[in-house]
Amino acid sequence: MVLDAALSEFARGGLDGTSTETIAHRAGISQPYLFRLFPTKKALFVAAVEQCFQLILDTFEEATEGLAGENAMIAMGEAYAKLIGDRGLLMLQMQAYSRCDDEEVRIATREGYGRLWQAVERIGGCDEESVRQFFAYGMLWNVVAAMNLDEYDAPWAQMCLPEDMRGKLNFD
Amino acid sequence: MVLDAALSEFARGGLDGTSTETIAHRAGISQPYLFRLFPTKKALFVAAVEQCFQLILDTFEEATEGLAGENAMIAMGEAYAKLIGDRGLLMLQMQAYSRCDDEEVRIATREGYGRLWQAVERIGGCDEESVRQFFAYGMLWNVVAAMNLDEYDAPWAQMCLPEDMRGKLNFD
DNA sequence: CTAAGTAGTGATTGGTCAATAACTTAGGGC
DNA sequence: GCCCTAAGTTATTGACCAATCACTACTTAG
């Protein structure tokens, strides 16, 4: 699918570092046809960002079926750790945050992030502070995974993840 | 200074979304002269990223003079909240994380992050988990600030920051 | 005075790329 | 057999941009 191709390629190069030609090639269509499906490159980027947040949300729903409270929070944490082993979802998120000075990108990113936040609140059914902590550690994992700290042999790098999480960020 | 101009402009547009012409113009020099000072555009970007982390580190050192332990941690937290009111330091960080698939960028970013981590460990002199928590919340503030959630009028957005921190991220 | 740096600029080049235009092909309904 | 729409293509354009080149002006040492 075109959005999948866009997600992967934008994740690698970002909005400006990825050519529409590259995306079209990966999607198996011609570059001009991309512009029949999406009016501009940025519109495609925004659609990919929306898809990215939606995928995370779906994973949370799925991982917590039949669970609630503390158990649900733990399940979401583990699901997220697995999820960002897929570098696409991780890096496109980072690309989205980094281009938030652009209004269209910011609106889409806020929207996606907000839906995620509310879903965690609802599913976890816990207090404000726990939700905040959940997202705080999630954002830390993001940068740890972005920098590939697992393959970096420095003592401080080992401490970035809590002991019970080490090795659970299964990078490819 | 040239690095300051590069920092601001790269923060706004990222490595690929910023032209060397734009940076040169802001620095008050000609575009070709930029290439006498830095061999490539990417080398300039990397230098700006290094400068960015160095500035954060210097701020931490300065804010904690004469302090230790818990007090030092609180002082660093407050200093950081003030610091990322400067959108340059915030967004260039995000740009750096988002381009970590590039090896040169990744190495510089790791290096800067590592130095920061070790400085917080040393200055705070506290246990592993507290350092981790410090950075986790720092990364959450980063995305909150990137998305400009302070000017976003949604109930969930208010909860992204702990009560005692609201309004302390003084965005311009 | 001159030779050799140092600091800088204008002009250009070769390449890339988003977006458009104009064309092709294939069904389907009547 | 013909019109219409959907799905797709090739070719092109116009703009932008990193990097290089060839040049100027100023300074300093002998």
Tab-separated table of C-alpha atoms (C1' of nucleotides) in Angstrom:
chain	number	residue	atom	x	y	z
A	1	MET	CA	0.000	0.000	0.000
A	2	VAL	CA	1.104	3.539	-0.718
A	3	LEU	CA	0.829	4.720	2.881
A	4	ASP	CA	3.056	1.899	4.090
A	5	ALA	CA	5.712	2.847	1.580
A	6	ALA	CA	5.432	6.494	2.572
A	7	LEU	CA	5.653	5.605	6.253
A	8	SER	CA	8.852	3.595	5.829
A	9	GLU	CA	10.576	6.067	3.563
A	10	PHE	CA	9.570	9.209	5.449
A	11	ALA	CA	10.689	7.469	8.634
A	12	ARG	CA	14.153	7.106	7.195
A	13	GLY	CA	14.599	10.500	5.571
A	14	GLY	CA	11.968	12.816	6.945
A	15	LEU	CA	9.717	15.129	4.979
A	16	ASP	CA	12.464	16.964	3.116
A	17	GLY	CA	14.990	14.169	2.930
A	18	THR	CA	12.731	11.812	1.020
A	19	SER	CA	11.844	12.216	-2.633
A	20	THR	CA	8.407	11.395	-3.951
A	21	GLU	CA	10.193	9.302	-6.563
A	22	THR	CA	11.620	7.051	-3.826
A	23	ILE	CA	8.213	6.543	-2.246
A	24	ALA	CA	6.507	5.890	-5.568
A	25	HIS	CA	9.143	3.349	-6.524
A	26	ARG	CA	8.730	1.519	-3.238
A	27	ALA	CA	4.960	1.541	-3.605
A	28	GLY	CA	5.308	0.149	-7.125
A	29	ILE	CA	3.661	3.089	-8.863
A	30	SER	CA	4.894	5.998	-10.939
A	31	GLN	CA	5.861	9.247	-9.259
A	32	PRO	CA	3.207	11.390	-10.978
A	33	TYR	CA	0.502	8.959	-9.907
A	34	LEU	CA	1.389	9.701	-6.316
A	35	PHE	CA	0.122	13.203	-6.972
A	36	ARG	CA	-3.184	11.852	-8.148
A	37	LEU	CA	-3.577	10.060	-4.824
A	38	PHE	CA	-2.300	12.910	-2.655
A	39	PRO	CA	-2.384	16.577	-3.620
A	40	THR	CA	1.052	17.438	-2.226
A	41	LYS	CA	4.053	15.748	-0.688
A	42	LYS	CA	3.204	17.227	2.678
A	43	ALA	CA	-0.335	15.854	2.547
A	44	LEU	CA	1.171	12.413	2.064
A	45	PHE	CA	3.508	12.971	4.982
A	46	VAL	CA	0.637	14.034	7.212
A	47	ALA	CA	-1.392	10.987	6.169
A	48	ALA	CA	1.557	8.759	7.048
A	49	VAL	CA	1.869	10.397	10.464
A	50	GLU	CA	-1.833	9.845	11.117
A	51	GLN	CA	-1.480	6.217	10.088
A	52	CYS	CA	1.493	5.863	12.405
A	53	PHE	CA	-0.424	7.014	15.482
A	54	GLN	CA	-3.422	4.944	14.481
A	55	LEU	CA	-1.262	1.814	14.341
A	56	ILE	CA	0.067	2.467	17.820
A	57	LEU	CA	-3.456	3.001	19.108
A	58	ASP	CA	-4.699	-0.226	17.507
A	59	THR	CA	-1.819	-2.115	19.085
A	60	PHE	CA	-2.734	-0.770	22.518
A	61	GLU	CA	-6.375	-1.770	22.112
A	62	GLU	CA	-5.413	-5.224	20.973
A	63	ALA	CA	-2.799	-5.802	23.652
A	64	THR	CA	-5.171	-4.908	26.485
A	65	GLU	CA	-8.238	-6.894	25.503
A	66	GLY	CA	-9.823	-8.159	28.697
A	67	LEU	CA	-7.326	-6.332	30.893
A	68	ALA	CA	-7.712	-3.258	33.102
A	69	GLY	CA	-5.810	-1.062	35.531
A	70	GLU	CA	-2.207	-1.868	36.375
A	71	ASN	CA	-2.217	-4.991	34.201
A	72	ALA	CA	-3.376	-3.031	31.193
A	73	MET	CA	-0.643	-0.417	31.709
A	74	ILE	CA	2.024	-3.115	31.839
A	75	ALA	CA	0.602	-4.760	28.742
A	76	MET	CA	0.672	-1.467	26.866
A	77	GLY	CA	4.236	-0.826	27.940
A	78	GLU	CA	5.341	-4.185	26.673
A	79	ALA	CA	3.359	-3.773	23.474
A	80	TYR	CA	4.989	-0.415	22.859
A	81	ALA	CA	8.465	-1.778	23.483
A	82	LYS	CA	7.821	-4.410	20.853
A	83	LEU	CA	6.247	-1.914	18.503
A	84	ILE	CA	9.190	0.450	18.293
A	85	GLY	CA	11.394	-2.464	17.347
A	86	ASP	CA	9.752	-1.546	14.037
A	87	ARG	CA	11.963	1.382	13.209
A	88	GLY	CA	9.325	2.815	10.905
A	89	LEU	CA	6.821	3.644	13.623
A	90	LEU	CA	9.559	4.932	15.876
A	91	MET	CA	11.363	7.174	13.444
A	92	LEU	CA	8.284	8.580	11.743
A	93	GLN	CA	7.124	9.714	15.161
A	94	MET	CA	10.436	11.508	15.608
A	95	GLN	CA	10.157	13.025	12.151
A	96	ALA	CA	6.689	14.275	13.041
A	97	TYR	CA	7.806	15.885	16.304
A	98	SER	CA	10.784	17.475	14.618
A	99	ARG	CA	8.612	19.158	11.983
A	100	CYS	CA	6.037	20.531	14.377
A	101	ASP	CA	6.978	24.077	13.451
A	102	ASP	CA	4.867	23.415	10.380
A	103	GLU	CA	1.229	23.961	11.236
A	104	GLU	CA	-0.273	21.093	9.250
A	105	VAL	CA	2.207	18.652	10.731
A	106	ARG	CA	1.674	20.034	14.219
A	107	ILE	CA	-2.088	19.667	14.006
A	108	ALA	CA	-1.882	16.056	12.852
A	109	THR	CA	0.739	15.186	15.454
A	110	ARG	CA	-1.213	16.759	18.295
A	111	GLU	CA	-4.334	14.975	17.177
A	112	GLY	CA	-2.627	11.592	17.063
A	113	TYR	CA	-0.822	12.108	20.337
A	114	GLY	CA	-4.012	13.281	22.016
A	115	ARG	CA	-5.977	10.265	20.909
A	116	LEU	CA	-3.209	8.047	22.226
A	117	TRP	CA	-3.136	9.869	25.552
A	118	GLN	CA	-6.875	9.577	26.001
A	119	ALA	CA	-6.827	5.908	25.066
A	120	VAL	CA	-4.182	5.168	27.686
A	121	GLU	CA	-6.187	7.112	30.256
A	122	ARG	CA	-9.339	5.183	29.420
A	123	ILE	CA	-7.770	1.738	29.162
A	124	GLY	CA	-5.495	2.104	32.157
A	125	GLY	CA	-8.219	3.831	34.169
A	126	CYS	CA	-5.585	5.159	36.534
A	127	ASP	CA	-4.562	8.497	37.981
A	128	GLU	CA	-3.128	11.399	36.016
A	129	GLU	CA	0.392	10.933	37.265
A	130	SER	CA	0.587	7.313	36.121
A	131	VAL	CA	-0.444	8.246	32.611
A	132	ARG	CA	2.127	11.003	32.560
A	133	GLN	CA	4.804	8.618	33.748
A	134	PHE	CA	3.791	6.092	31.111
A	135	PHE	CA	4.304	8.644	28.363
A	136	ALA	CA	7.462	10.062	29.900
A	137	TYR	CA	9.184	6.681	29.834
A	138	GLY	CA	7.758	6.057	26.380
A	139	MET	CA	9.427	9.210	25.093
A	140	LEU	CA	12.696	8.165	26.729
A	141	TRP	CA	12.520	4.786	24.997
A	142	ASN	CA	11.942	6.612	21.767
A	143	VAL	CA	15.196	8.521	21.904
A	144	VAL	CA	17.085	5.532	23.284
A	145	ALA	CA	15.853	3.483	20.341
A	146	ALA	CA	16.457	6.303	17.860
A	147	MET	CA	20.091	6.545	18.966
A	148	ASN	CA	20.419	2.755	18.861
A	149	LEU	CA	21.863	2.781	22.337
A	150	ASP	CA	21.509	-1.001	22.584
A	151	GLU	CA	24.465	-1.430	20.267
A	152	TYR	CA	26.469	1.292	21.988
A	153	ASP	CA	28.996	0.020	24.440
A	154	ALA	CA	29.127	2.698	27.130
A	155	PRO	CA	28.245	2.243	30.799
A	156	TRP	CA	25.759	5.129	30.902
A	157	ALA	CA	23.914	3.730	27.883
A	158	GLN	CA	22.985	0.594	29.824
A	159	MET	CA	21.230	2.656	32.450
A	160	CYS	CA	18.861	4.394	30.070
A	161	LEU	CA	16.421	1.532	30.350
A	162	PRO	CA	15.227	0.043	33.660
A	163	GLU	CA	16.651	-3.411	34.312
A	164	ASP	CA	13.413	-5.233	33.615
A	165	MET	CA	13.177	-3.583	30.230
A	166	ARG	CA	16.686	-4.182	28.919
A	167	GLY	CA	16.724	-6.334	25.856
A	168	LYS	CA	12.972	-5.976	25.465
A	169	LEU	CA	13.374	-3.262	22.900
A	170	ASN	CA	14.066	-5.814	20.213
A	171	PHE	CA	15.728	-3.797	17.482
A	172	ASP	CA	16.261	-5.509	14.174
B	1	MET	CA	28.413	33.641	15.022
B	2	VAL	CA	27.993	31.113	12.268
B	3	LEU	CA	27.137	28.224	14.591
B	4	ASP	CA	24.347	30.224	16.211
B	5	ALA	CA	22.813	30.944	12.839
B	6	ALA	CA	23.121	27.298	11.844
B	7	LEU	CA	21.547	26.201	15.126
B	8	SER	CA	18.505	28.440	14.709
B	9	GLU	CA	17.927	27.649	11.072
B	10	PHE	CA	18.532	23.907	11.304
B	11	ALA	CA	16.215	23.875	14.312
B	12	ARG	CA	13.432	25.259	12.172
B	13	GLY	CA	13.927	23.230	9.003
B	14	GLY	CA	16.136	20.277	9.819
B	15	LEU	CA	19.163	19.104	7.876
B	16	ASP	CA	17.419	18.742	4.537
B	17	GLY	CA	14.844	21.471	4.930
B	18	THR	CA	17.380	24.249	5.400
B	19	SER	CA	19.525	25.692	2.622
B	20	THR	CA	23.091	26.751	3.192
B	21	GLU	CA	22.108	30.040	1.589
B	22	THR	CA	19.605	30.679	4.380
B	23	ILE	CA	22.190	29.981	7.068
B	24	ALA	CA	24.859	32.072	5.394
B	25	HIS	CA	22.461	34.979	5.018
B	26	ARG	CA	21.516	34.813	8.676
B	27	ALA	CA	25.160	34.635	9.691
B	28	GLY	CA	25.911	37.660	7.542
B	29	ILE	CA	28.367	35.907	5.253
B	30	SER	CA	28.258	34.619	1.697
B	31	GLN	CA	27.135	31.079	0.981
B	32	PRO	CA	30.466	29.971	-0.550
B	33	TYR	CA	32.320	31.183	2.508
B	34	LEU	CA	30.294	28.772	4.616
B	35	PHE	CA	32.059	25.995	2.745
B	36	ARG	CA	35.407	27.440	3.657
B	37	LEU	CA	34.448	27.208	7.322
B	38	PHE	CA	32.791	23.783	7.137
B	39	PRO	CA	33.571	21.140	4.511
B	40	THR	CA	29.965	20.014	3.999
B	41	LYS	CA	26.469	20.948	5.037
B	42	LYS	CA	26.247	17.869	7.230
B	43	ALA	CA	29.464	18.767	9.042
B	44	LEU	CA	27.870	22.099	9.904
B	45	PHE	CA	24.733	20.356	11.117
B	46	VAL	CA	26.764	18.037	13.317
B	47	ALA	CA	28.699	20.971	14.733
B	48	ALA	CA	25.421	22.714	15.551
B	49	VAL	CA	24.120	19.601	17.311
B	50	GLU	CA	27.302	19.385	19.384
B	51	GLN	CA	26.952	23.037	20.288
B	52	CYS	CA	23.347	22.443	21.288
B	53	PHE	CA	24.198	19.708	23.787
B	54	GLN	CA	27.126	21.706	25.076
B	55	LEU	CA	24.863	24.657	25.815
B	56	ILE	CA	22.487	22.456	27.778
B	57	LEU	CA	25.384	21.011	29.728
B	58	ASP	CA	26.783	24.449	30.523
B	59	THR	CA	23.363	25.550	31.738
B	60	PHE	CA	23.169	22.570	34.094
B	61	GLU	CA	26.613	23.275	35.513
B	62	GLU	CA	25.782	26.897	36.048
B	63	ALA	CA	22.351	26.274	37.571
B	64	THR	CA	23.685	23.842	40.168
B	65	GLU	CA	26.698	25.738	41.445
B	66	GLY	CA	26.959	25.037	45.143
B	67	LEU	CA	24.040	22.602	45.100
B	68	ALA	CA	23.954	18.818	45.415
B	69	GLY	CA	21.549	15.891	45.567
B	70	GLU	CA	17.818	16.500	45.420
B	71	ASN	CA	18.268	20.281	45.292
B	72	ALA	CA	20.581	20.007	42.310
B	73	MET	CA	18.118	17.779	40.465
B	74	ILE	CA	15.309	20.267	41.012
B	75	ALA	CA	17.541	23.132	39.896
B	76	MET	CA	18.451	21.261	36.702
B	77	GLY	CA	14.812	20.510	36.010
B	78	GLU	CA	13.881	24.145	36.337
B	79	ALA	CA	16.860	25.234	34.284
B	80	TYR	CA	15.886	22.823	31.532
B	81	ALA	CA	12.293	24.008	31.521
B	82	LYS	CA	13.534	27.553	30.997
B	83	LEU	CA	16.061	26.436	28.411
B	84	ILE	CA	13.615	24.822	26.036
B	85	GLY	CA	11.582	27.988	26.022
B	86	ASP	CA	14.348	28.736	23.509
B	87	ARG	CA	12.843	26.877	20.595
B	88	GLY	CA	16.247	26.561	18.953
B	89	LEU	CA	17.740	24.249	21.540
B	90	LEU	CA	14.538	22.249	21.723
B	91	MET	CA	13.900	21.741	18.051
B	92	LEU	CA	17.494	21.117	17.045
B	93	GLN	CA	17.529	18.305	19.574
B	94	MET	CA	14.466	16.847	17.875
B	95	GLN	CA	16.057	17.287	14.469
B	96	ALA	CA	19.112	15.430	15.721
B	97	TYR	CA	17.109	12.493	17.112
B	98	SER	CA	15.066	12.277	13.955
B	99	ARG	CA	18.149	11.989	11.752
B	100	CYS	CA	19.881	9.330	13.834
B	101	ASP	CA	19.674	6.860	10.957
B	102	ASP	CA	22.618	8.788	9.608
B	103	GLU	CA	25.780	7.541	11.257
B	104	GLU	CA	27.584	10.854	11.650
B	105	VAL	CA	24.524	12.423	13.215
B	106	ARG	CA	23.959	9.415	15.454
B	107	ILE	CA	27.512	9.472	16.762
B	108	ALA	CA	27.360	13.171	17.615
B	109	THR	CA	23.940	12.847	19.209
B	110	ARG	CA	24.930	9.855	21.332
B	111	GLU	CA	28.064	11.649	22.419
B	112	GLY	CA	26.165	14.776	23.460
B	113	TYR	CA	23.408	12.842	25.179
B	114	GLY	CA	25.926	10.672	26.992
B	115	ARG	CA	27.841	13.631	28.317
B	116	LEU	CA	24.585	15.130	29.535
B	117	TRP	CA	23.560	11.876	31.227
B	118	GLN	CA	26.878	11.535	32.999
B	119	ALA	CA	26.794	15.162	34.111
B	120	VAL	CA	23.347	14.718	35.654
B	121	GLU	CA	24.522	11.545	37.376
B	122	ARG	CA	27.564	13.312	38.777
B	123	ILE	CA	25.863	16.553	39.781
B	124	GLY	CA	22.731	14.927	41.177
B	125	GLY	CA	24.766	12.170	42.835
B	126	CYS	CA	21.610	10.094	43.123
B	127	ASP	CA	20.505	6.588	42.222
B	128	GLU	CA	20.148	5.247	38.699
B	129	GLU	CA	16.378	5.345	38.722
B	130	SER	CA	16.218	9.036	39.590
B	131	VAL	CA	18.479	9.935	36.696
B	132	ARG	CA	16.366	7.850	34.375
B	133	GLN	CA	13.226	9.539	35.604
B	134	PHE	CA	14.811	12.942	35.161
B	135	PHE	CA	15.525	12.216	31.505
B	136	ALA	CA	12.192	10.517	30.912
B	137	TYR	CA	10.285	13.607	32.001
B	138	GLY	CA	12.736	15.750	30.081
B	139	MET	CA	11.921	13.883	26.894
B	140	LEU	CA	8.205	14.266	27.594
B	141	TRP	CA	8.635	18.023	27.998
B	142	ASN	CA	10.455	18.046	24.729
B	143	VAL	CA	7.548	16.657	22.750
B	144	VAL	CA	5.034	18.698	24.717
B	145	ALA	CA	6.984	21.823	23.865
B	146	ALA	CA	7.536	20.736	20.258
B	147	MET	CA	3.792	20.329	19.776
B	148	ASN	CA	3.163	23.651	21.497
B	149	LEU	CA	0.615	21.998	23.746
B	150	ASP	CA	0.505	25.072	25.967
B	151	GLU	CA	-1.506	26.904	23.342
B	152	TYR	CA	-3.717	23.901	22.640
B	153	ASP	CA	-7.025	23.999	24.364
B	154	ALA	CA	-7.822	20.357	25.090
B	155	PRO	CA	-8.283	18.786	28.523
B	156	TRP	CA	-5.737	16.029	27.974
B	157	ALA	CA	-3.105	18.563	26.941
B	158	GLN	CA	-3.213	20.184	30.376
B	159	MET	CA	-2.262	16.902	31.996
B	160	CYS	CA	0.935	16.406	30.047
B	161	LEU	CA	2.837	18.458	32.568
B	162	PRO	CA	2.688	17.925	36.330
B	163	GLU	CA	0.803	20.687	38.130
B	164	ASP	CA	3.886	22.275	39.610
B	165	MET	CA	5.424	22.584	36.177
B	166	ARG	CA	2.529	24.096	34.253
B	167	GLY	CA	3.343	27.486	32.909
B	168	LYS	CA	6.996	27.031	33.692
B	169	LEU	CA	7.777	26.042	30.154
B	170	ASN	CA	7.811	29.641	29.069
B	171	PHE	CA	7.345	29.467	25.348
B	172	ASP	CA	7.806	32.656	23.405
C	1	DC	C1'	58.357	46.754	-2.937
C	2	DT	C1'	57.003	42.175	-2.997
C	3	DA	C1'	55.672	37.590	-1.925
C	4	DA	C1'	52.689	35.050	0.613
C	5	DG	C1'	49.080	34.285	3.411
C	6	DT	C1'	44.081	35.371	5.124
C	7	DA	C1'	39.343	36.641	4.585
C	8	DG	C1'	36.036	37.061	1.680
C	9	DT	C1'	32.808	37.493	-2.729
C	10	DG	C1'	30.158	36.786	-7.472
C	11	DA	C1'	29.199	33.602	-10.906
C	12	DT	C1'	28.439	29.073	-12.259
C	13	DT	C1'	27.483	24.184	-12.581
C	14	DG	C1'	25.547	19.854	-12.380
C	15	DG	C1'	22.166	17.574	-10.238
C	16	DT	C1'	17.770	16.783	-7.929
C	17	DC	C1'	12.998	17.147	-7.397
C	18	DA	C1'	7.845	18.548	-6.796
C	19	DA	C1'	4.407	19.253	-9.620
C	20	DT	C1'	1.941	19.524	-14.256
C	21	DA	C1'	0.578	18.262	-18.831
C	22	DA	C1'	-0.554	15.301	-22.164
C	23	DC	C1'	-1.160	10.770	-23.453
C	24	DT	C1'	-2.605	5.496	-23.018
C	25	DT	C1'	-5.227	1.703	-21.754
C	26	DA	C1'	-9.080	-0.910	-20.086
C	27	DG	C1'	-13.762	-1.626	-18.706
C	28	DG	C1'	-18.641	-1.039	-18.572
C	29	DG	C1'	-23.122	0.606	-19.874
C	30	DC	C1'	-26.167	1.341	-23.516
D	1	DG	C1'	-19.504	0.619	-32.022
D	2	DC	C1'	-19.158	4.675	-28.864
D	3	DC	C1'	-18.914	7.549	-24.854
D	4	DC	C1'	-17.337	7.910	-20.151
D	5	DT	C1'	-14.687	7.225	-16.229
D	6	DA	C1'	-10.840	5.173	-13.600
D	7	DA	C1'	-6.194	3.973	-13.304
D	8	DG	C1'	-2.129	4.616	-14.855
D	9	DT	C1'	2.104	6.239	-17.737
D	10	DT	C1'	6.053	9.076	-20.093
D	11	DA	C1'	7.980	13.389	-20.662
D	12	DT	C1'	8.808	17.938	-19.171
D	13	DT	C1'	9.340	22.148	-16.631
D	14	DG	C1'	10.843	25.439	-13.521
D	15	DA	C1'	12.882	26.096	-9.277
D	16	DC	C1'	16.202	25.251	-5.966
D	17	DC	C1'	20.578	24.141	-4.070
D	18	DA	C1'	25.355	22.072	-2.497
D	19	DA	C1'	29.568	22.617	-3.886
D	20	DT	C1'	33.436	24.554	-6.862
D	21	DC	C1'	36.068	28.079	-9.267
D	22	DA	C1'	38.137	32.123	-10.165
D	23	DC	C1'	38.652	36.317	-8.582
D	24	DT	C1'	39.450	40.715	-5.201
D	25	DA	C1'	41.175	43.135	-1.157
D	26	DC	C1'	43.652	43.431	2.909
D	27	DT	C1'	47.517	42.354	5.942
D	28	DT	C1'	52.036	41.217	7.353
D	29	DA	C1'	57.074	39.761	7.049
D	30	DG	C1'	61.442	40.258	4.827
